[in-house]
Amino acid sequence: MNDRVTPLRRAAAEFVGTFGLVFAGCGAIVTNTLSGGTVTHVGVALTFGLIIATMIYATGHISGAHFNPAVTLAFAATRHFPLALVPAYLAAQFGGALAASAALRILFGDAANLGTTLPAGGAGQSLALEVILTFFLMFVIISVATDTRAVGQAAALAIGGTVGLEALFAGPISGASMNPARSLAPAIVSGTWTAQWLYIVGPIAGALLGAFAYQFIRGEGVGEDADPLTDRAGGPTSSLSEKE
């Protein structure tokens, strides 16, 4: 392990990665509105998937590339991430998302509510979707992050592809958030509060279910409070530099 990768540096990587996610992803929604639909829904979904993959490759070897409070909590709950680092990671993720939302507000005003996720139908429908979407996202993440039999160098593509695919079909219904920081930050900055609770409850519940489901299917118990940089279990891309 590189001794220079302190908790502060790890948190900084989470801040930058989550900033990139919200700035590019929500920015695509904003520019799509301002340009009269030039980006398109497919373009927005691809943007979210690509920025996730890119930032995983950029910062995964430093922080594990969570960029998502639900992912961090699920790793901690399955003892694949140190509880002591959870507060710093959550603060960095929400801080990065808020900073990105503020930057979008300065650049583009309040167009498209800064990409705030809003349920198109009933809250119950969107809540169920968010649980299911995040279940499969976390299932993929914990697989490539903790299992030596799973994909190595393509982990970022597997995770980014999952985000993009789920955004393609579920984005028009629930917004396909899967991430409390991604939803709450633009909601706070734009002052849009419609049913935002479901973007906290749904992703966290789905991530926990996905993590424990993979643990069960894998046939092993929970982890041993693994360190994110000395064990593959720390996040999507700790595996990128360690697997063959």
Coordinates of N, CA and C in Angstrom, one line a residue:
M1 N 0.8 -1.2 0.0 CA 0.0 0.0 0.0 C 0.9 1.2 0.0
N2 N 0.5 2.2 -0.7 CA 1.2 3.5 -0.7 C 0.8 4.3 0.5
D3 N 1.8 4.5 1.4 CA 1.5 5.2 2.6 C 1.0 6.7 2.4
R4 N 1.3 7.2 1.3 CA 0.9 8.6 1.0 C -0.6 8.7 0.8
V5 N -1.3 7.6 0.5 CA -2.7 7.7 0.3 C -3.4 7.7 1.7
T6 N -3.5 8.9 2.2 CA -4.1 9.1 3.5 C -5.6 9.2 3.4
P7 N -6.4 9.2 4.5 CA -7.8 9.3 4.4 C -8.2 10.6 3.7
L8 N -7.5 11.7 3.9 CA -7.8 13.0 3.3 C -7.6 12.8 1.8
R9 N -6.6 12.2 1.3 CA -6.4 12.0 -0.2 C -7.5 11.1 -0.7
R10 N -7.9 10.1 0.0 CA -9.0 9.2 -0.5 C -10.3 10.0 -0.6
A11 N -10.6 10.9 0.5 CA -11.8 11.7 0.4 C -11.7 12.7 -0.7
A12 N -10.5 13.2 -1.0 CA -10.4 14.2 -2.1 C -10.7 13.5 -3.4
A13 N -10.3 12.2 -3.6 CA -10.6 11.5 -4.8 C -12.1 11.3 -4.9
E14 N -12.8 11.0 -3.8 CA -14.2 10.8 -3.9 C -14.9 12.1 -4.2
F15 N -14.4 13.2 -3.7 CA -14.9 14.6 -4.0 C -14.8 14.8 -5.5
V16 N -13.7 14.6 -6.1 CA -13.4 14.9 -7.5 C -14.3 14.0 -8.3
G17 N -14.3 12.7 -8.0 CA -15.1 11.7 -8.8 C -16.6 12.0 -8.8
T18 N -17.1 12.4 -7.6 CA -18.5 12.7 -7.5 C -18.8 14.0 -8.2
F19 N -17.9 14.9 -8.1 CA -18.1 16.2 -8.8 C -18.2 15.9 -10.3
G20 N -17.3 15.1 -10.8 CA -17.3 14.8 -12.3 C -18.6 14.1 -12.7
L21 N -19.1 13.2 -11.8 CA -20.3 12.5 -12.1 C -21.5 13.4 -12.2
V22 N -21.7 14.3 -11.2 CA -22.8 15.2 -11.2 C -22.7 16.3 -12.3
F23 N -21.5 16.8 -12.4 CA -21.3 17.9 -13.4 C -21.5 17.4 -14.8
A24 N -21.0 16.2 -15.2 CA -21.2 15.7 -16.5 C -22.6 15.2 -16.7
G25 N -23.0 14.3 -15.8 CA -24.3 13.7 -16.0 C -25.5 14.7 -15.9
C26 N -25.6 15.4 -14.8 CA -26.6 16.4 -14.7 C -26.4 17.5 -15.7
G27 N -25.2 17.8 -16.0 CA -24.9 18.8 -17.1 C -25.5 18.4 -18.4
A28 N -25.4 17.1 -18.7 CA -26.0 16.6 -20.0 C -27.5 16.9 -20.0
I29 N -28.2 16.7 -18.8 CA -29.6 16.9 -18.8 C -29.9 18.4 -19.0
V30 N -29.1 19.3 -18.4 CA -29.3 20.7 -18.5 C -29.1 21.1 -19.9
T31 N -28.0 20.7 -20.5 CA -27.7 21.2 -21.9 C -28.6 20.6 -22.9
N32 N -29.2 19.4 -22.6 CA -30.2 18.8 -23.5 C -31.4 19.7 -23.5
T33 N -31.8 20.2 -22.3 CA -33.0 21.1 -22.3 C -32.7 22.4 -23.0
L34 N -31.5 23.0 -22.7 CA -31.1 24.3 -23.3 C -31.0 24.2 -24.8
S35 N -30.6 23.1 -25.3 CA -30.4 22.9 -26.8 C -31.6 22.4 -27.5
G36 N -32.7 22.2 -26.8 CA -33.9 21.7 -27.5 C -33.8 20.2 -27.8
G37 N -33.1 19.5 -27.0 CA -33.1 18.0 -27.1 C -32.0 17.5 -28.0
T38 N -30.9 18.3 -28.2 CA -29.8 17.9 -29.1 C -29.1 16.7 -28.4
V39 N -28.9 16.7 -27.1 CA -28.2 15.6 -26.5 C -28.9 14.3 -26.5
T40 N -30.2 14.4 -26.4 CA -31.2 13.2 -26.4 C -31.1 12.4 -25.1
H41 N -32.1 11.6 -24.9 CA -32.2 10.8 -23.7 C -31.0 9.7 -23.8
V42 N -30.8 9.2 -24.9 CA -29.7 8.2 -25.1 C -28.4 8.9 -24.8
G43 N -28.2 10.1 -25.2 CA -27.0 10.8 -24.9 C -26.8 11.0 -23.4
V44 N -27.8 11.4 -22.7 CA -27.7 11.6 -21.3 C -27.3 10.3 -20.6
A45 N -28.0 9.2 -21.0 CA -27.7 7.9 -20.4 C -26.2 7.5 -20.6
L46 N -25.8 7.7 -21.8 CA -24.4 7.4 -22.2 C -23.4 8.3 -21.4
T47 N -23.8 9.5 -21.2 CA -22.9 10.4 -20.4 C -22.7 9.9 -19.0
F48 N -23.8 9.5 -18.4 CA -23.7 9.0 -17.0 C -22.8 7.8 -17.0
G49 N -23.0 6.8 -17.9 CA -22.2 5.6 -17.9 C -20.7 5.9 -18.2
L50 N -20.5 6.8 -19.2 CA -19.1 7.1 -19.5 C -18.3 7.8 -18.4
I51 N -19.0 8.8 -17.8 CA -18.3 9.5 -16.7 C -18.0 8.6 -15.5
I52 N -18.9 7.7 -15.2 CA -18.6 6.7 -14.2 C -17.4 5.9 -14.5
A53 N -17.4 5.3 -15.7 CA -16.2 4.5 -16.1 C -14.9 5.3 -16.1
T54 N -15.0 6.5 -16.6 CA -13.8 7.4 -16.7 C -13.2 7.7 -15.3
M55 N -14.1 8.1 -14.4 CA -13.7 8.5 -13.1 C -13.2 7.3 -12.3
I56 N -13.8 6.1 -12.6 CA -13.3 4.9 -11.9 C -11.8 4.6 -12.3
Y57 N -11.6 4.7 -13.6 CA -10.2 4.5 -14.0 C -9.3 5.6 -13.4
A58 N -9.8 6.8 -13.3 CA -8.9 7.9 -12.8 C -8.6 7.9 -11.3
T59 N -9.6 7.4 -10.5 CA -9.4 7.5 -9.1 C -9.6 6.2 -8.3
G60 N -9.9 5.2 -9.0 CA -10.2 3.9 -8.3 C -9.0 3.4 -7.5
H61 N -7.8 3.6 -8.0 CA -6.6 3.1 -7.2 C -6.3 3.9 -6.0
I62 N -7.0 5.1 -5.9 CA -6.8 5.9 -4.7 C -7.9 5.7 -3.6
S63 N -9.1 5.8 -4.1 CA -10.2 5.7 -3.1 C -11.1 4.5 -3.2
G64 N -11.0 3.7 -4.3 CA -11.9 2.7 -4.5 C -13.1 3.1 -5.4
A65 N -13.2 4.4 -5.7 CA -14.2 5.0 -6.6 C -15.6 4.6 -6.3
H66 N -16.1 5.0 -5.1 CA -17.5 4.7 -4.8 C -18.4 5.8 -5.4
F67 N -18.1 7.1 -5.2 CA -18.9 8.2 -5.7 C -20.4 8.1 -5.4
N68 N -20.7 7.3 -4.3 CA -22.2 7.1 -4.1 C -22.3 6.6 -2.6
P69 N -23.0 7.4 -1.8 CA -23.2 7.0 -0.4 C -23.8 5.6 -0.2
A70 N -24.7 5.3 -1.1 CA -25.3 3.9 -1.0 C -24.3 2.8 -1.2
V71 N -23.4 3.0 -2.1 CA -22.3 2.0 -2.3 C -21.4 2.0 -1.1
T72 N -21.0 3.1 -0.6 CA -20.1 3.1 0.6 C -20.8 2.4 1.8
L73 N -22.1 2.7 2.0 CA -22.8 2.1 3.1 C -22.9 0.6 2.9
A74 N -23.1 0.2 1.7 CA -23.3 -1.3 1.4 C -22.0 -2.0 1.6
F75 N -20.8 -1.4 1.2 CA -19.5 -2.0 1.4 C -19.3 -2.1 2.9
A76 N -19.6 -1.0 3.7 CA -19.4 -1.1 5.1 C -20.2 -2.1 5.8
A77 N -21.5 -2.2 5.3 CA -22.4 -3.2 6.0 C -22.0 -4.6 5.8
T78 N -21.3 -4.9 4.7 CA -20.8 -6.2 4.4 C -19.3 -6.4 4.8
R79 N -18.9 -5.4 5.6 CA -17.5 -5.4 6.2 C -16.4 -5.5 5.1
H80 N -16.7 -4.9 4.0 CA -15.7 -4.7 2.9 C -15.1 -3.3 2.9
F81 N -15.4 -2.5 3.9 CA -14.9 -1.2 3.9 C -14.9 -0.7 5.4
P82 N -13.8 0.0 5.8 CA -13.7 0.3 7.2 C -14.8 1.4 7.6
L83 N -15.4 1.1 8.7 CA -16.4 2.0 9.2 C -15.8 3.4 9.5
A84 N -14.6 3.4 9.9 CA -14.0 4.7 10.3 C -13.9 5.7 9.1
L85 N -13.9 5.1 7.9 CA -13.8 6.0 6.7 C -15.1 6.4 6.2
V86 N -16.2 5.8 6.7 CA -17.5 6.1 6.1 C -17.9 7.6 6.2
P87 N -17.7 8.3 7.4 CA -18.1 9.7 7.4 C -17.4 10.6 6.5
A88 N -16.1 10.3 6.3 CA -15.3 11.2 5.4 C -15.7 10.9 3.9
Y89 N -16.0 9.7 3.6 CA -16.5 9.4 2.2 C -17.8 10.0 1.9
L90 N -18.7 9.9 2.9 CA -20.1 10.5 2.7 C -20.0 12.0 2.5
A91 N -19.2 12.6 3.4 CA -19.0 14.1 3.3 C -18.4 14.5 2.0
A92 N -17.4 13.8 1.5 CA -16.8 14.1 0.2 C -17.7 13.9 -0.9
Q93 N -18.5 12.8 -0.9 CA -19.4 12.6 -2.0 C -20.5 13.7 -2.1
F94 N -21.1 14.0 -0.9 CA -22.1 15.1 -0.9 C -21.5 16.4 -1.2
G95 N -20.3 16.6 -0.7 CA -19.6 17.9 -1.0 C -19.3 18.1 -2.5
G96 N -18.8 17.0 -3.1 CA -18.5 17.0 -4.6 C -19.8 17.2 -5.4
A97 N -20.9 16.6 -5.0 CA -22.1 16.7 -5.7 C -22.7 18.1 -5.6
L98 N -22.6 18.7 -4.4 CA -23.1 20.0 -4.2 C -22.3 21.0 -4.9
A99 N -21.0 20.9 -5.0 CA -20.1 21.8 -5.7 C -20.4 21.7 -7.2
A100 N -20.6 20.5 -7.7 CA -20.9 20.4 -9.1 C -22.3 21.0 -9.5
S101 N -23.3 20.9 -8.6 CA -24.6 21.5 -8.8 C -24.5 23.0 -8.8
A102 N -23.7 23.5 -7.8 CA -23.5 24.9 -7.8 C -22.8 25.5 -9.0
A103 N -21.9 24.7 -9.5 CA -21.2 25.2 -10.8 C -22.2 25.2 -11.9
L104 N -23.0 24.2 -12.0 CA -24.0 24.2 -13.1 C -25.0 25.3 -13.0
R105 N -25.4 25.7 -11.7 CA -26.3 26.8 -11.5 C -25.6 28.1 -11.9
I106 N -24.4 28.3 -11.7 CA -23.7 29.5 -12.1 C -23.6 29.6 -13.6
L107 N -23.3 28.4 -14.2 CA -23.1 28.4 -15.7 C -24.4 28.5 -16.5
F108 N -25.4 27.8 -16.0 CA -26.6 27.6 -16.8 C -27.9 28.1 -16.2
G109 N -27.8 28.7 -15.0 CA -29.1 29.1 -14.3 C -29.8 27.8 -13.8
D110 N -31.1 27.9 -13.7 CA -31.8 26.8 -13.1 C -32.5 25.9 -14.2
A111 N -31.9 25.8 -15.3 CA -32.5 25.0 -16.4 C -32.6 23.5 -16.0
A112 N -33.8 22.9 -16.3 CA -34.1 21.5 -16.0 C -33.9 21.2 -14.5
N113 N -34.1 22.2 -13.7 CA -33.8 22.0 -12.2 C -32.5 21.4 -11.9
L114 N -31.5 21.7 -12.8 CA -30.1 21.2 -12.6 C -30.0 19.7 -12.7
G115 N -31.0 19.1 -13.4 CA -30.9 17.6 -13.5 C -31.5 16.9 -12.3
T116 N -32.3 17.6 -11.5 CA -32.9 16.9 -10.3 C -33.7 15.7 -10.8
T117 N -33.6 14.6 -10.1 CA -34.5 13.5 -10.4 C -35.9 13.7 -9.8
L118 N -36.8 13.4 -10.7 CA -38.2 13.5 -10.3 C -39.0 12.3 -10.8
P119 N -39.9 11.8 -10.0 CA -40.7 10.6 -10.4 C -41.7 11.0 -11.5
A120 N -41.8 10.3 -12.6 CA -42.7 10.6 -13.6 C -44.1 10.1 -13.3
G121 N -44.2 9.0 -12.6 CA -45.4 8.4 -12.2 C -45.6 8.6 -10.7
G122 N -46.1 7.5 -10.1 CA -46.3 7.5 -8.6 C -45.0 7.3 -7.9
A123 N -44.9 7.8 -6.7 CA -43.7 7.7 -5.9 C -43.4 6.2 -5.6
G124 N -44.4 5.4 -5.4 CA -44.2 4.0 -5.1 C -43.6 3.3 -6.3
Q125 N -44.0 3.6 -7.5 CA -43.4 3.0 -8.7 C -41.9 3.4 -8.8
S126 N -41.6 4.7 -8.6 CA -40.2 5.1 -8.7 C -39.4 4.5 -7.6
L127 N -39.9 4.4 -6.4 CA -39.2 3.8 -5.3 C -38.8 2.4 -5.6
A128 N -39.8 1.6 -6.1 CA -39.5 0.2 -6.5 C -38.4 0.1 -7.6
L129 N -38.5 1.0 -8.6 CA -37.5 1.1 -9.6 C -36.1 1.4 -9.0
E130 N -36.0 2.3 -8.2 CA -34.7 2.7 -7.6 C -34.1 1.6 -6.8
V131 N -35.0 0.8 -6.1 CA -34.5 -0.3 -5.3 C -33.9 -1.4 -6.3
I132 N -34.7 -1.7 -7.3 CA -34.3 -2.7 -8.3 C -33.0 -2.3 -9.0
L133 N -33.0 -1.1 -9.5 CA -31.9 -0.6 -10.3 C -30.6 -0.6 -9.4
T134 N -30.7 -0.1 -8.2 CA -29.5 -0.1 -7.4 C -29.1 -1.5 -6.9
F135 N -30.0 -2.3 -6.8 CA -29.7 -3.7 -6.4 C -28.8 -4.3 -7.5
F136 N -29.1 -4.2 -8.8 CA -28.3 -4.7 -9.8 C -27.0 -4.0 -10.0
L137 N -27.0 -2.7 -9.8 CA -25.7 -1.9 -9.8 C -24.8 -2.4 -8.7
M138 N -25.3 -2.5 -7.5 CA -24.4 -2.9 -6.4 C -24.0 -4.4 -6.6
F139 N -24.8 -5.2 -7.1 CA -24.5 -6.6 -7.4 C -23.3 -6.7 -8.3
V140 N -23.3 -5.8 -9.4 CA -22.2 -5.8 -10.3 C -20.9 -5.2 -9.6
I141 N -21.1 -4.1 -8.9 CA -20.0 -3.5 -8.2 C -19.3 -4.4 -7.3
I142 N -20.0 -5.0 -6.4 CA -19.4 -5.9 -5.4 C -18.8 -7.1 -6.0
S143 N -19.3 -7.6 -7.1 CA -18.7 -8.7 -7.8 C -17.4 -8.4 -8.3
V144 N -17.2 -7.3 -9.1 CA -16.0 -7.0 -9.7 C -15.0 -6.4 -8.7
A145 N -15.5 -6.0 -7.5 CA -14.6 -5.4 -6.5 C -14.0 -6.4 -5.5
T146 N -14.8 -7.5 -5.3 CA -14.4 -8.4 -4.2 C -14.1 -9.8 -4.6
D147 N -14.4 -10.2 -5.8 CA -14.3 -11.6 -6.3 C -13.2 -11.7 -7.3
T148 N -12.1 -12.4 -7.0 CA -11.0 -12.6 -7.9 C -11.4 -13.3 -9.2
R149 N -12.5 -14.0 -9.2 CA -13.0 -14.7 -10.4 C -13.7 -13.8 -11.4
A150 N -14.0 -12.6 -10.9 CA -14.8 -11.6 -11.7 C -13.8 -10.8 -12.6
V151 N -14.4 -10.0 -13.5 CA -13.6 -9.3 -14.4 C -12.6 -8.3 -13.8
G152 N -11.4 -8.1 -14.3 CA -10.4 -7.3 -13.7 C -10.4 -5.9 -14.4
Q153 N -9.6 -5.8 -15.4 CA -9.3 -4.4 -16.0 C -10.6 -3.8 -16.6
A154 N -11.6 -4.6 -16.9 CA -12.8 -4.1 -17.5 C -13.9 -3.8 -16.5
A155 N -13.5 -3.8 -15.2 CA -14.5 -3.5 -14.1 C -15.1 -2.1 -14.3
A156 N -14.4 -1.1 -14.7 CA -15.0 0.2 -14.9 C -16.0 0.2 -16.0
L157 N -15.7 -0.6 -17.0 CA -16.7 -0.7 -18.2 C -17.9 -1.4 -17.7
A158 N -17.8 -2.5 -16.9 CA -18.9 -3.2 -16.4 C -19.8 -2.3 -15.6
I159 N -19.2 -1.5 -14.7 CA -20.0 -0.7 -13.8 C -20.6 0.5 -14.6
G160 N -19.8 1.2 -15.5 CA -20.4 2.2 -16.3 C -21.4 1.8 -17.2
G161 N -21.2 0.6 -17.8 CA -22.2 0.0 -18.7 C -23.6 -0.3 -18.0
T162 N -23.5 -0.7 -16.7 CA -24.7 -1.0 -15.9 C -25.4 0.3 -15.7
V163 N -24.7 1.4 -15.3 CA -25.3 2.7 -15.1 C -26.0 3.2 -16.3
G164 N -25.3 3.1 -17.5 CA -25.8 3.6 -18.7 C -27.0 2.8 -19.2
L165 N -27.0 1.5 -19.1 CA -28.1 0.6 -19.5 C -29.3 0.9 -18.6
E166 N -29.2 1.0 -17.3 CA -30.3 1.2 -16.5 C -30.9 2.6 -16.7
A167 N -30.0 3.6 -16.9 CA -30.5 5.0 -17.2 C -31.3 5.0 -18.5
L168 N -30.9 4.2 -19.5 CA -31.6 4.1 -20.8 C -33.1 3.8 -20.6
F169 N -33.3 2.7 -19.8 CA -34.7 2.3 -19.8 C -35.5 2.8 -18.6
A170 N -34.9 3.2 -17.5 CA -35.6 3.7 -16.4 C -35.5 5.2 -16.1
G171 N -34.6 5.9 -16.9 CA -34.5 7.3 -16.7 C -35.8 8.1 -16.9
P172 N -36.6 7.8 -17.9 CA -37.8 8.5 -18.1 C -38.9 8.3 -17.0
I173 N -38.7 7.3 -16.2 CA -39.7 7.0 -15.2 C -39.3 7.5 -13.8
S174 N -38.1 7.1 -13.3 CA -37.7 7.5 -12.0 C -36.5 8.5 -12.0
G175 N -35.9 8.6 -13.1 CA -34.7 9.4 -13.2 C -33.4 8.5 -13.1
A176 N -33.6 7.2 -12.7 CA -32.5 6.3 -12.6 C -31.4 6.9 -11.8
S177 N -31.7 7.3 -10.6 CA -30.6 7.9 -9.8 C -29.6 6.9 -9.3
M178 N -30.1 6.0 -8.5 CA -29.2 5.0 -7.9 C -28.2 5.6 -6.9
N179 N -28.3 6.9 -6.6 CA -27.3 7.6 -5.9 C -27.9 8.7 -5.1
P180 N -27.9 8.7 -3.8 CA -28.5 9.8 -3.0 C -27.8 11.1 -3.2
A181 N -26.5 11.1 -3.4 CA -25.7 12.4 -3.6 C -26.1 13.0 -4.9
R182 N -26.2 12.1 -6.0 CA -26.5 12.6 -7.3 C -27.9 13.3 -7.3
S183 N -28.8 12.8 -6.5 CA -30.2 13.4 -6.5 C -30.3 14.5 -5.5
L184 N -29.8 14.4 -4.3 CA -30.0 15.5 -3.3 C -29.3 16.8 -3.6
A185 N -28.1 16.7 -4.2 CA -27.4 17.9 -4.5 C -28.1 18.8 -5.4
P186 N -28.5 18.4 -6.6 CA -29.2 19.3 -7.5 C -30.5 19.7 -6.9
A187 N -31.2 18.9 -6.1 CA -32.4 19.2 -5.5 C -32.2 20.4 -4.5
I188 N -31.2 20.3 -3.7 CA -30.9 21.4 -2.8 C -30.6 22.7 -3.5
V189 N -29.7 22.6 -4.4 CA -29.3 23.8 -5.1 C -30.4 24.5 -5.9
S190 N -31.3 23.7 -6.5 CA -32.4 24.2 -7.3 C -33.6 24.4 -6.5
G191 N -33.7 23.9 -5.3 CA -34.8 24.1 -4.4 C -36.0 23.2 -4.9
T192 N -35.7 22.1 -5.5 CA -36.7 21.1 -5.9 C -36.8 19.9 -5.0
W193 N -38.0 19.8 -4.3 CA -38.0 18.8 -3.2 C -39.1 17.7 -3.5
T194 N -39.6 17.6 -4.6 CA -40.7 16.6 -4.9 C -40.2 15.2 -4.7
A195 N -40.7 14.5 -3.7 CA -40.5 13.1 -3.5 C -39.0 12.7 -3.4
Q196 N -38.2 13.6 -2.9 CA -36.7 13.3 -2.9 C -36.4 12.2 -1.9
W197 N -37.3 12.0 -0.9 CA -37.0 10.9 0.1 C -36.8 9.6 -0.6
L198 N -37.5 9.3 -1.7 CA -37.4 8.0 -2.4 C -36.0 7.8 -3.0
Y199 N -35.3 8.9 -3.3 CA -33.9 8.8 -3.8 C -32.9 8.6 -2.7
I200 N -33.3 8.6 -1.5 CA -32.4 8.2 -0.4 C -32.7 6.8 0.0
V201 N -34.0 6.5 0.2 CA -34.4 5.2 0.7 C -34.2 4.1 -0.4
G202 N -34.6 4.4 -1.6 CA -34.5 3.4 -2.7 C -33.1 2.9 -2.9
P203 N -32.1 3.9 -3.2 CA -30.8 3.4 -3.5 C -30.1 2.7 -2.3
I204 N -30.3 3.2 -1.1 CA -29.7 2.6 0.0 C -30.2 1.2 0.3
A205 N -31.5 1.0 0.2 CA -32.1 -0.3 0.3 C -31.6 -1.2 -0.8
G206 N -31.6 -0.7 -2.0 CA -31.2 -1.6 -3.1 C -29.8 -2.0 -3.0
A207 N -28.9 -1.0 -2.6 CA -27.5 -1.4 -2.5 C -27.2 -2.4 -1.4
L208 N -27.9 -2.3 -0.3 CA -27.7 -3.2 0.8 C -28.2 -4.6 0.3
L209 N -29.3 -4.7 -0.3 CA -29.9 -5.9 -0.8 C -28.9 -6.6 -1.9
G210 N -28.4 -5.7 -2.8 CA -27.5 -6.2 -3.8 C -26.2 -6.8 -3.2
A211 N -25.7 -6.1 -2.2 CA -24.4 -6.5 -1.6 C -24.6 -7.8 -0.9
F212 N -25.6 -7.9 -0.1 CA -25.8 -9.1 0.7 C -26.3 -10.3 -0.2
A213 N -27.0 -10.0 -1.3 CA -27.3 -11.1 -2.2 C -26.1 -11.7 -2.9
Y214 N -25.2 -10.8 -3.3 CA -23.9 -11.3 -3.9 C -23.1 -12.2 -2.9
Q215 N -23.1 -11.7 -1.7 CA -22.4 -12.4 -0.6 C -23.0 -13.8 -0.5
F216 N -24.3 -13.9 -0.5 CA -25.0 -15.2 -0.4 C -24.7 -16.1 -1.6
I217 N -24.8 -15.5 -2.8 CA -24.6 -16.3 -4.0 C -23.2 -16.8 -4.2
R218 N -22.3 -15.9 -3.7 CA -20.8 -16.2 -3.8 C -20.5 -17.4 -2.9
G219 N -21.3 -17.6 -1.8 CA -21.1 -18.7 -0.9 C -20.1 -18.5 0.2
E220 N -19.9 -17.2 0.5 CA -18.9 -16.9 1.5 C -19.6 -15.9 2.5
G221 N -19.0 -15.8 3.7 CA -19.5 -14.8 4.7 C -19.2 -13.4 4.3
V222 N -19.5 -12.5 5.2 CA -19.2 -11.1 5.0 C -17.7 -11.0 5.2
G223 N -17.2 -9.8 4.7 CA -15.7 -9.6 4.7 C -15.2 -9.4 6.1
E224 N -13.9 -8.9 6.1 CA -13.2 -8.8 7.4 C -12.8 -7.3 7.6
D225 N -13.7 -6.4 7.4 CA -13.4 -5.0 7.5 C -12.2 -4.6 6.7
A226 N -12.2 -5.0 5.4 CA -11.1 -4.9 4.6 C -10.7 -3.4 4.3
D227 N -9.5 -3.1 4.2 CA -9.0 -1.8 3.8 C -9.2 -1.6 2.3
P228 N -9.7 -0.5 1.8 CA -10.0 -0.3 0.4 C -8.8 -0.3 -0.5
L229 N -7.6 -0.1 0.0 CA -6.5 -0.1 -0.9 C -5.5 -1.3 -0.7
T230 N -5.7 -2.1 0.4 CA -4.9 -3.3 0.6 C -5.7 -4.5 0.3
D231 N -6.9 -4.4 0.0 CA -7.8 -5.6 -0.3 C -8.7 -5.2 -1.5
R232 N -9.0 -6.1 -2.3 CA -9.9 -5.8 -3.5 C -11.3 -5.3 -3.0
A233 N -11.6 -5.6 -1.8 CA -13.0 -5.3 -1.4 C -13.3 -3.8 -1.2
G234 N -12.4 -3.0 -1.4 CA -12.6 -1.6 -1.1 C -13.5 -0.9 -2.1
G235 N -13.6 -1.3 -3.3 CA -14.4 -0.6 -4.3 C -14.2 -1.1 -5.7
P236 N -14.9 -0.6 -6.6 CA -14.9 -1.1 -8.0 C -13.5 -1.2 -8.6
T237 N -12.6 -0.3 -8.3 CA -11.3 -0.4 -9.0 C -10.1 -0.7 -8.2
S238 N -10.3 -1.0 -6.9 CA -9.1 -1.5 -6.2 C -8.7 -2.8 -6.9
S239 N -9.7 -3.5 -7.5 CA -9.4 -4.7 -8.3 C -8.7 -4.4 -9.6
L240 N -8.8 -3.2 -10.1 CA -8.2 -2.9 -11.4 C -6.7 -3.1 -11.4
S241 N -6.1 -2.7 -10.3 CA -4.6 -2.7 -10.3 C -4.1 -4.0 -9.7
E242 N -5.0 -4.9 -9.2 CA -4.5 -6.0 -8.5 C -4.9 -7.3 -9.2
K243 N -5.9 -7.3 -10.0 CA -6.3 -8.6 -10.6 C -5.5 -8.8 -11.9
E244 N -5.4 -10.0 -12.2 CA -4.8 -10.3 -13.6 C -5.9 -10.7 -14.5

